[in-house]
Amino acid sequence: MTNEQRSDASLARQILSGDEKAFDALYKRHKQRIHQYIFKRIGDWHYAEELTNDTFLKAKEHLQTLREPEKVLSWMFGIANQLIAGWHRKNQKKKRLVLKFCDDVQVTAANMNWIMEEHTLYEERYEKLCEAIGQLPKLERRMLHLQFANKSYEEIAEICTISVGVVRNRLSRAKKKLKAWAAAWKAANAEGLDLDFSEFHKGTDR
């Protein structure tokens, strides 16, 4: 057993005894490692943060089921894998929608994995579109995330406490912004340049 494993085992036992400081110490020790692991597998920094926090919360909730406290890190990687798998299942539609913002390529379930894994350009566009979405106004960003989660216009309106008409208008405007930026980014990328979403829309009504 390594010194790190001994320390992990000690922290796990302290957490089970109700020591919150021990949980904070475990979190600080392994947060970056768990986050990097998740980020490499989903390609989205923001959601990797969320899944990292969910991993630790789930670990804390079920720590009493851990039979070998010295293996708490590998056990948490297992929890992270479950959350990653769930994230990918929920985000298949999101990937299709975001790729359609880029150009007119017809994406199907059959070729999605091939496109995402074999074409670096598409992966880069996907990551850039996620970054661009993160720079939209808070309401538009929230509505897009809800739509990616298969929520209807009516459900989005209820959650955001606004009218269906506002939902339709704001979502339409957000998608037009993203499509215009994606076309400009594609042209800039072909020349070896990078075009940030905020720079593209600088001075416009966002």
PDB file of C-alpha atoms in Angstrom:
ATOM      1  CA  MET A   1       0.000   0.000   0.000  1.00  0.00           C
ATOM      2  CA  THR A   2       1.362   3.431  -0.963  1.00  0.00           C
ATOM      3  CA  ASN A   3       1.494   6.407   1.380  1.00  0.00           C
ATOM      4  CA  GLU A   4      -1.229   8.080  -0.705  1.00  0.00           C
ATOM      5  CA  GLN A   5      -3.462   5.027  -0.319  1.00  0.00           C
ATOM      6  CA  ARG A   6      -2.888   4.976   3.440  1.00  0.00           C
ATOM      7  CA  SER A   7      -3.783   8.653   3.642  1.00  0.00           C
ATOM      8  CA  ASP A   8      -6.862   8.119   1.429  1.00  0.00           C
ATOM      9  CA  ALA A   9      -7.986   5.254   3.662  1.00  0.00           C
ATOM     10  CA  SER A  10      -7.582   7.422   6.746  1.00  0.00           C
ATOM     11  CA  LEU A  11      -9.578  10.246   5.164  1.00  0.00           C
ATOM     12  CA  ALA A  12     -12.318   7.843   4.074  1.00  0.00           C
ATOM     13  CA  ARG A  13     -12.688   6.552   7.644  1.00  0.00           C
ATOM     14  CA  GLN A  14     -12.769  10.094   9.014  1.00  0.00           C
ATOM     15  CA  ILE A  15     -15.477  11.051   6.517  1.00  0.00           C
ATOM     16  CA  LEU A  16     -17.571   8.095   7.608  1.00  0.00           C
ATOM     17  CA  SER A  17     -17.251   9.320  11.186  1.00  0.00           C
ATOM     18  CA  GLY A  18     -18.738  12.659  10.103  1.00  0.00           C
ATOM     19  CA  ASP A  19     -15.558  14.715   9.662  1.00  0.00           C
ATOM     20  CA  GLU A  20     -16.362  17.357   6.995  1.00  0.00           C
ATOM     21  CA  LYS A  21     -12.775  18.608   6.955  1.00  0.00           C
ATOM     22  CA  ALA A  22     -11.650  15.153   5.880  1.00  0.00           C
ATOM     23  CA  PHE A  23     -14.036  15.288   2.920  1.00  0.00           C
ATOM     24  CA  ASP A  24     -12.687  18.716   1.958  1.00  0.00           C
ATOM     25  CA  ALA A  25      -9.154  17.321   2.138  1.00  0.00           C
ATOM     26  CA  LEU A  26     -10.062  14.365  -0.108  1.00  0.00           C
ATOM     27  CA  TYR A  27     -11.747  16.735  -2.546  1.00  0.00           C
ATOM     28  CA  LYS A  28      -8.733  19.046  -2.752  1.00  0.00           C
ATOM     29  CA  ARG A  29      -6.350  16.117  -3.155  1.00  0.00           C
ATOM     30  CA  HIS A  30      -8.128  14.436  -6.074  1.00  0.00           C
ATOM     31  CA  LYS A  31     -10.349  17.089  -7.666  1.00  0.00           C
ATOM     32  CA  GLN A  32      -7.912  17.987 -10.444  1.00  0.00           C
ATOM     33  CA  ARG A  33      -7.204  14.357 -11.302  1.00  0.00           C
ATOM     34  CA  ILE A  34     -10.893  13.478 -11.504  1.00  0.00           C
ATOM     35  CA  HIS A  35     -11.685  16.625 -13.486  1.00  0.00           C
ATOM     36  CA  GLN A  36      -8.934  15.952 -16.062  1.00  0.00           C
ATOM     37  CA  TYR A  37     -10.143  12.378 -16.428  1.00  0.00           C
ATOM     38  CA  ILE A  38     -13.731  13.479 -17.073  1.00  0.00           C
ATOM     39  CA  PHE A  39     -12.775  16.384 -19.352  1.00  0.00           C
ATOM     40  CA  LYS A  40     -10.739  14.115 -21.643  1.00  0.00           C
ATOM     41  CA  ARG A  41     -13.820  11.949 -22.118  1.00  0.00           C
ATOM     42  CA  ILE A  42     -16.499  14.576 -22.670  1.00  0.00           C
ATOM     43  CA  GLY A  43     -14.558  17.549 -24.081  1.00  0.00           C
ATOM     44  CA  ASP A  44     -16.564  20.152 -22.165  1.00  0.00           C
ATOM     45  CA  TRP A  45     -14.818  22.012 -19.337  1.00  0.00           C
ATOM     46  CA  HIS A  46     -17.987  23.382 -17.710  1.00  0.00           C
ATOM     47  CA  TYR A  47     -19.789  20.047 -17.571  1.00  0.00           C
ATOM     48  CA  ALA A  48     -16.594  18.317 -16.468  1.00  0.00           C
ATOM     49  CA  GLU A  49     -16.683  20.630 -13.428  1.00  0.00           C
ATOM     50  CA  GLU A  50     -20.276  19.637 -12.725  1.00  0.00           C
ATOM     51  CA  LEU A  51     -19.588  15.914 -13.127  1.00  0.00           C
ATOM     52  CA  THR A  52     -16.511  16.206 -10.910  1.00  0.00           C
ATOM     53  CA  ASN A  53     -18.600  17.702  -8.123  1.00  0.00           C
ATOM     54  CA  ASP A  54     -21.291  15.077  -8.694  1.00  0.00           C
ATOM     55  CA  THR A  55     -18.630  12.357  -8.446  1.00  0.00           C
ATOM     56  CA  PHE A  56     -17.515  13.537  -5.013  1.00  0.00           C
ATOM     57  CA  LEU A  57     -21.060  14.049  -3.752  1.00  0.00           C
ATOM     58  CA  LYS A  58     -22.043  10.562  -4.913  1.00  0.00           C
ATOM     59  CA  ALA A  59     -18.892   9.135  -3.354  1.00  0.00           C
ATOM     60  CA  LYS A  60     -19.679  10.807  -0.037  1.00  0.00           C
ATOM     61  CA  GLU A  61     -23.258   9.549  -0.140  1.00  0.00           C
ATOM     62  CA  HIS A  62     -22.247   5.931  -0.808  1.00  0.00           C
ATOM     63  CA  LEU A  63     -18.895   5.803   0.988  1.00  0.00           C
ATOM     64  CA  GLN A  64     -20.219   3.222   3.441  1.00  0.00           C
ATOM     65  CA  THR A  65     -20.340   0.718   0.554  1.00  0.00           C
ATOM     66  CA  LEU A  66     -16.596   1.014  -0.065  1.00  0.00           C
ATOM     67  CA  ARG A  67     -14.980  -2.187   1.213  1.00  0.00           C
ATOM     68  CA  GLU A  68     -11.362  -1.148   0.649  1.00  0.00           C
ATOM     69  CA  PRO A  69     -10.880   2.471   1.826  1.00  0.00           C
ATOM     70  CA  GLU A  70      -7.342   2.572   0.438  1.00  0.00           C
ATOM     71  CA  LYS A  71      -8.822   2.234  -3.059  1.00  0.00           C
ATOM     72  CA  VAL A  72     -11.155   5.212  -2.726  1.00  0.00           C
ATOM     73  CA  LEU A  73      -9.602   6.984  -5.742  1.00  0.00           C
ATOM     74  CA  SER A  74     -10.114   4.089  -8.179  1.00  0.00           C
ATOM     75  CA  TRP A  75     -13.598   3.658  -6.718  1.00  0.00           C
ATOM     76  CA  MET A  76     -14.346   7.319  -7.498  1.00  0.00           C
ATOM     77  CA  PHE A  77     -13.060   6.839 -11.046  1.00  0.00           C
ATOM     78  CA  GLY A  78     -15.694   4.114 -11.339  1.00  0.00           C
ATOM     79  CA  ILE A  79     -18.371   6.571 -10.190  1.00  0.00           C
ATOM     80  CA  ALA A  80     -17.046   9.122 -12.680  1.00  0.00           C
ATOM     81  CA  ASN A  81     -17.314   6.546 -15.479  1.00  0.00           C
ATOM     82  CA  GLN A  82     -20.973   5.968 -14.655  1.00  0.00           C
ATOM     83  CA  LEU A  83     -21.666   9.715 -14.741  1.00  0.00           C
ATOM     84  CA  ILE A  84     -19.736  10.093 -17.999  1.00  0.00           C
ATOM     85  CA  ALA A  85     -21.790   7.327 -19.598  1.00  0.00           C
ATOM     86  CA  GLY A  86     -24.992   9.005 -18.437  1.00  0.00           C
ATOM     87  CA  TRP A  87     -23.804  12.369 -19.753  1.00  0.00           C
ATOM     88  CA  HIS A  88     -23.101  10.918 -23.192  1.00  0.00           C
ATOM     89  CA  ARG A  89     -26.519   9.268 -23.328  1.00  0.00           C
ATOM     90  CA  LYS A  90     -28.246  12.550 -22.484  1.00  0.00           C
ATOM     91  CA  ASN A  91     -26.155  14.596 -24.879  1.00  0.00           C
ATOM     92  CA  GLN A  92     -26.471  12.646 -28.122  1.00  0.00           C
ATOM     93  CA  LYS A  93     -29.173  15.018 -29.292  1.00  0.00           C
ATOM     94  CA  LYS A  94     -27.115  18.007 -28.175  1.00  0.00           C
ATOM     95  CA  LYS A  95     -24.181  16.872 -30.308  1.00  0.00           C
ATOM     96  CA  ARG A  96     -26.411  16.575 -33.355  1.00  0.00           C
ATOM     97  CA  LEU A  97     -27.917  20.021 -32.801  1.00  0.00           C
ATOM     98  CA  VAL A  98     -24.583  21.734 -32.199  1.00  0.00           C
ATOM     99  CA  LEU A  99     -22.978  20.211 -35.271  1.00  0.00           C
ATOM    100  CA  LYS A 100     -25.907  21.438 -37.357  1.00  0.00           C
ATOM    101  CA  PHE A 101     -25.060  24.954 -36.265  1.00  0.00           C
ATOM    102  CA  CYS A 102     -21.765  24.604 -38.146  1.00  0.00           C
ATOM    103  CA  ASP A 103     -22.896  23.627 -41.626  1.00  0.00           C
ATOM    104  CA  ASP A 104     -25.394  21.539 -43.548  1.00  0.00           C
ATOM    105  CA  VAL A 105     -23.796  18.141 -42.908  1.00  0.00           C
ATOM    106  CA  GLN A 106     -26.490  15.576 -42.245  1.00  0.00           C
ATOM    107  CA  VAL A 107     -25.638  13.881 -38.969  1.00  0.00           C
ATOM    108  CA  THR A 108     -27.246  10.566 -38.099  1.00  0.00           C
ATOM    109  CA  ALA A 109     -26.881   8.176 -35.193  1.00  0.00           C
ATOM    110  CA  ALA A 110     -24.970   5.829 -37.509  1.00  0.00           C
ATOM    111  CA  ASN A 111     -22.227   8.273 -38.451  1.00  0.00           C
ATOM    112  CA  MET A 112     -22.088  10.460 -35.318  1.00  0.00           C
ATOM    113  CA  ASN A 113     -19.312   8.496 -33.606  1.00  0.00           C
ATOM    114  CA  TRP A 114     -17.286   8.355 -36.831  1.00  0.00           C
ATOM    115  CA  ILE A 115     -17.568  12.111 -37.328  1.00  0.00           C
ATOM    116  CA  MET A 116     -16.715  12.967 -33.741  1.00  0.00           C
ATOM    117  CA  GLU A 117     -13.807  10.536 -33.442  1.00  0.00           C
ATOM    118  CA  GLU A 118     -12.188  10.701 -36.891  1.00  0.00           C
ATOM    119  CA  HIS A 119     -12.548  14.363 -37.849  1.00  0.00           C
ATOM    120  CA  THR A 120     -10.600  16.690 -35.590  1.00  0.00           C
ATOM    121  CA  LEU A 121     -12.102  19.711 -37.308  1.00  0.00           C
ATOM    122  CA  TYR A 122     -15.599  18.684 -36.273  1.00  0.00           C
ATOM    123  CA  GLU A 123     -14.422  18.065 -32.709  1.00  0.00           C
ATOM    124  CA  GLU A 124     -12.830  21.509 -32.629  1.00  0.00           C
ATOM    125  CA  ARG A 125     -16.012  23.104 -33.984  1.00  0.00           C
ATOM    126  CA  TYR A 126     -18.049  21.294 -31.361  1.00  0.00           C
ATOM    127  CA  GLU A 127     -15.792  22.537 -28.567  1.00  0.00           C
ATOM    128  CA  LYS A 128     -15.823  26.077 -29.985  1.00  0.00           C
ATOM    129  CA  LEU A 129     -19.615  26.035 -30.234  1.00  0.00           C
ATOM    130  CA  CYS A 130     -19.827  24.950 -26.591  1.00  0.00           C
ATOM    131  CA  GLU A 131     -17.584  27.885 -25.685  1.00  0.00           C
ATOM    132  CA  ALA A 132     -19.741  30.221 -27.787  1.00  0.00           C
ATOM    133  CA  ILE A 133     -22.920  29.017 -26.101  1.00  0.00           C
ATOM    134  CA  GLY A 134     -21.257  29.766 -22.771  1.00  0.00           C
ATOM    135  CA  GLN A 135     -20.872  33.406 -23.861  1.00  0.00           C
ATOM    136  CA  LEU A 136     -24.541  33.920 -24.690  1.00  0.00           C
ATOM    137  CA  PRO A 137     -26.771  35.902 -22.305  1.00  0.00           C
ATOM    138  CA  LYS A 138     -27.764  33.823 -19.291  1.00  0.00           C
ATOM    139  CA  LEU A 139     -31.385  33.368 -20.339  1.00  0.00           C
ATOM    140  CA  GLU A 140     -30.541  32.248 -23.879  1.00  0.00           C
ATOM    141  CA  ARG A 141     -27.870  29.915 -22.543  1.00  0.00           C
ATOM    142  CA  ARG A 142     -30.310  28.357 -20.111  1.00  0.00           C
ATOM    143  CA  MET A 143     -32.986  27.931 -22.766  1.00  0.00           C
ATOM    144  CA  LEU A 144     -30.547  26.232 -25.142  1.00  0.00           C
ATOM    145  CA  HIS A 145     -29.444  23.811 -22.439  1.00  0.00           C
ATOM    146  CA  LEU A 146     -33.075  23.006 -21.688  1.00  0.00           C
ATOM    147  CA  GLN A 147     -33.785  22.425 -25.369  1.00  0.00           C
ATOM    148  CA  PHE A 148     -30.737  20.142 -25.595  1.00  0.00           C
ATOM    149  CA  ALA A 149     -32.314  18.238 -22.688  1.00  0.00           C
ATOM    150  CA  ASN A 150     -35.397  17.605 -24.885  1.00  0.00           C
ATOM    151  CA  LYS A 151     -37.610  20.179 -23.169  1.00  0.00           C
ATOM    152  CA  SER A 152     -40.472  21.580 -25.262  1.00  0.00           C
ATOM    153  CA  TYR A 153     -41.042  25.314 -25.792  1.00  0.00           C
ATOM    154  CA  GLU A 154     -43.894  25.141 -23.308  1.00  0.00           C
ATOM    155  CA  GLU A 155     -41.726  23.403 -20.674  1.00  0.00           C
ATOM    156  CA  ILE A 156     -38.903  25.908 -21.186  1.00  0.00           C
ATOM    157  CA  ALA A 157     -41.345  28.787 -20.822  1.00  0.00           C
ATOM    158  CA  GLU A 158     -42.654  27.363 -17.552  1.00  0.00           C
ATOM    159  CA  ILE A 159     -39.181  26.723 -16.128  1.00  0.00           C
ATOM    160  CA  CYS A 160     -37.916  30.185 -17.101  1.00  0.00           C
ATOM    161  CA  THR A 161     -41.200  31.876 -16.159  1.00  0.00           C
ATOM    162  CA  ILE A 162     -41.571  33.595 -19.526  1.00  0.00           C
ATOM    163  CA  SER A 163     -43.996  33.284 -22.441  1.00  0.00           C
ATOM    164  CA  VAL A 164     -43.693  30.682 -25.190  1.00  0.00           C
ATOM    165  CA  GLY A 165     -43.351  33.530 -27.684  1.00  0.00           C
ATOM    166  CA  VAL A 166     -40.304  34.868 -25.864  1.00  0.00           C
ATOM    167  CA  VAL A 167     -38.793  31.379 -25.829  1.00  0.00           C
ATOM    168  CA  ARG A 168     -39.238  31.002 -29.578  1.00  0.00           C
ATOM    169  CA  ASN A 169     -37.842  34.469 -30.325  1.00  0.00           C
ATOM    170  CA  ARG A 170     -34.849  34.252 -28.014  1.00  0.00           C
ATOM    171  CA  LEU A 171     -33.912  30.729 -29.111  1.00  0.00           C
ATOM    172  CA  SER A 172     -34.201  31.724 -32.754  1.00  0.00           C
ATOM    173  CA  ARG A 173     -32.006  34.762 -32.177  1.00  0.00           C
ATOM    174  CA  ALA A 174     -29.414  32.731 -30.263  1.00  0.00           C
ATOM    175  CA  LYS A 175     -29.200  30.094 -32.992  1.00  0.00           C
ATOM    176  CA  LYS A 176     -28.841  32.747 -35.695  1.00  0.00           C
ATOM    177  CA  LYS A 177     -25.935  34.257 -33.766  1.00  0.00           C
ATOM    178  CA  LEU A 178     -24.267  30.883 -33.421  1.00  0.00           C
ATOM    179  CA  LYS A 179     -24.783  29.984 -37.089  1.00  0.00           C
ATOM    180  CA  ALA A 180     -23.361  33.326 -38.259  1.00  0.00           C
ATOM    181  CA  TRP A 181     -20.356  32.957 -35.983  1.00  0.00           C
ATOM    182  CA  ALA A 182     -19.819  29.315 -37.018  1.00  0.00           C
ATOM    183  CA  ALA A 183     -19.666  30.308 -40.693  1.00  0.00           C
ATOM    184  CA  ALA A 184     -17.213  33.116 -39.913  1.00  0.00           C
ATOM    185  CA  TRP A 185     -15.126  30.832 -37.696  1.00  0.00           C
ATOM    186  CA  LYS A 186     -14.977  28.208 -40.451  1.00  0.00           C
ATOM    187  CA  ALA A 187     -13.668  30.790 -42.934  1.00  0.00           C
ATOM    188  CA  ALA A 188     -11.116  32.124 -40.450  1.00  0.00           C
ATOM    189  CA  ASN A 189      -9.993  28.613 -39.513  1.00  0.00           C
ATOM    190  CA  ALA A 190      -9.342  27.808 -43.179  1.00  0.00           C
ATOM    191  CA  GLU A 191      -6.790  30.645 -43.141  1.00  0.00           C
ATOM    192  CA  GLY A 192      -5.188  29.412 -39.955  1.00  0.00           C
ATOM    193  CA  LEU A 193      -6.878  32.054 -37.814  1.00  0.00           C
ATOM    194  CA  ASP A 194      -9.038  31.799 -34.726  1.00  0.00           C
ATOM    195  CA  LEU A 195     -12.223  33.810 -34.264  1.00  0.00           C
ATOM    196  CA  ASP A 196     -13.625  34.152 -30.774  1.00  0.00           C
ATOM    197  CA  PHE A 197     -17.394  34.415 -30.424  1.00  0.00           C
ATOM    198  CA  SER A 198     -17.176  37.535 -28.236  1.00  0.00           C
ATOM    199  CA  GLU A 199     -14.915  39.297 -30.775  1.00  0.00           C
ATOM    200  CA  PHE A 200     -17.252  38.417 -33.643  1.00  0.00           C
ATOM    201  CA  HIS A 201     -20.232  39.976 -31.872  1.00  0.00           C
ATOM    202  CA  LYS A 202     -18.366  42.898 -30.327  1.00  0.00           C
ATOM    203  CA  GLY A 203     -20.421  46.050 -30.650  1.00  0.00           C
ATOM    204  CA  THR A 204     -23.647  44.203 -31.541  1.00  0.00           C
ATOM    205  CA  ASP A 205     -26.789  43.776 -29.473  1.00  0.00           C
ATOM    206  CA  ARG A 206     -26.187  40.534 -27.607  1.00  0.00           C
TER     207      ARG A 206
END
